[in-house]
């Protein structure tokens, strides 16, 4: 049985987290990218979830469909809002060709959250970033799969984290943010139930790391794709690196400790 999420979070050393899967090597937020993230040995595999028009939790980053699908050629430029499309409509889109022609049209699709969990959870741990959707729907899906204690849920929307915490005392929560982190803001994250802060690496410095650790939380940073910057952040004391290049960043960490 794989360890619980809280045990993974509590591990010493630096966690390597595959951002939208191994998204430097495969189309982001697709089953292909998640499998590559697992093959890279990522400690967690991050994804973004938002609800379709018929309220199905799907896996997709942007509000609009234009950047990472063929929606413009299917529906035209004016009809790209993710939330206005049903699961069936979204599943018909090609979510791979934009990334590389070798992902032939029609072979890579937008997954549901359930499909993504089916791929990631048997071998790994999912870091679910909620973009849209309610806490009750997410918790019900996790409860049905026995996954409440085996994933981490993160969001920029901290009242959403508080709603998750109200529903489940065992779910591990990460509070996302960028820019400065004054003490009062850190207390808001603690009050919402977070045990991890997920911060934009550009705004991370020694004082921020110290403040988070003194409050008893872990600090993960996004999105770190440069080896040298990763090592700087490790020297500052961060606990996790969220990266599009999990294999490369892990190699850089291993080289540095030899
Ligand atoms: O894991 C944190 C990071 O994913 C937040 O930013 O825009 O990539 O979802 P974004
Ligand atoms: Ca994300």
mmCIF file with all atom_site columns, C-alpha atoms and ligand atoms in Angstrom, residues 19-20 29 46-48 61 127 129 131 154 156 176 242, ligand 2:
data_model
loop_
_atom_site.group_PDB
_atom_site.id
_atom_site.type_symbol
_atom_site.label_atom_id
_atom_site.label_alt_id
_atom_site.label_comp_id
_atom_site.label_asym_id
_atom_site.label_entity_id
_atom_site.label_seq_id
_atom_site.pdbx_PDB_ins_code
_atom_site.Cartn_x
_atom_site.Cartn_y
_atom_site.Cartn_z
_atom_site.occupancy
_atom_site.B_iso_or_equiv
_atom_site.pdbx_formal_charge
_atom_site.auth_seq_id
_atom_site.auth_comp_id
_atom_site.auth_asym_id
_atom_site.auth_atom_id
_atom_site.pdbx_PDB_model_num
ATOM   1  C  CA  . UNK A 1 19  ? 3.662  20.135 -12.932 1.00 0.00 ? 19  UNK A CA  1
ATOM   2  C  CA  . UNK A 1 20  ? 0.631  19.294 -15.107 1.00 0.00 ? 20  UNK A CA  1
ATOM   3  C  CA  . UNK A 1 29  ? -2.726 17.768 -18.050 1.00 0.00 ? 29  UNK A CA  1
ATOM   4  C  CA  . UNK A 1 46  ? 0.155  17.906 -10.175 1.00 0.00 ? 46  UNK A CA  1
ATOM   5  C  CA  . UNK A 1 47  ? -2.947 18.583 -12.279 1.00 0.00 ? 47  UNK A CA  1
ATOM   6  C  CA  . UNK A 1 48  ? -5.601 21.281 -12.630 1.00 0.00 ? 48  UNK A CA  1
ATOM   7  C  CA  . UNK A 1 61  ? -5.668 24.500 -16.852 1.00 0.00 ? 61  UNK A CA  1
ATOM   8  C  CA  . UNK A 1 127 ? -1.587 17.014 -6.257  1.00 0.00 ? 127 UNK A CA  1
ATOM   9  C  CA  . UNK A 1 129 ? -5.229 21.973 -8.000  1.00 0.00 ? 129 UNK A CA  1
ATOM   10 C  CA  . UNK A 1 131 ? -9.474 25.866 -10.511 1.00 0.00 ? 131 UNK A CA  1
ATOM   11 C  CA  . UNK A 1 154 ? -4.297 22.878 -3.454  1.00 0.00 ? 154 UNK A CA  1
ATOM   12 C  CA  . UNK A 1 156 ? -5.334 29.889 -4.740  1.00 0.00 ? 156 UNK A CA  1
ATOM   13 C  CA  . UNK A 1 176 ? -1.190 28.611 -3.223  1.00 0.00 ? 176 UNK A CA  1
ATOM   14 C  CA  . UNK A 1 242 ? 7.017  21.851 -8.753  1.00 0.00 ? 242 UNK A CA  1
HETATM 15 CA CA1 . LIG B 2 .   ? -1.665 24.142 -11.421 1.00 0.00 ? 2   LIG B CA1 1
#
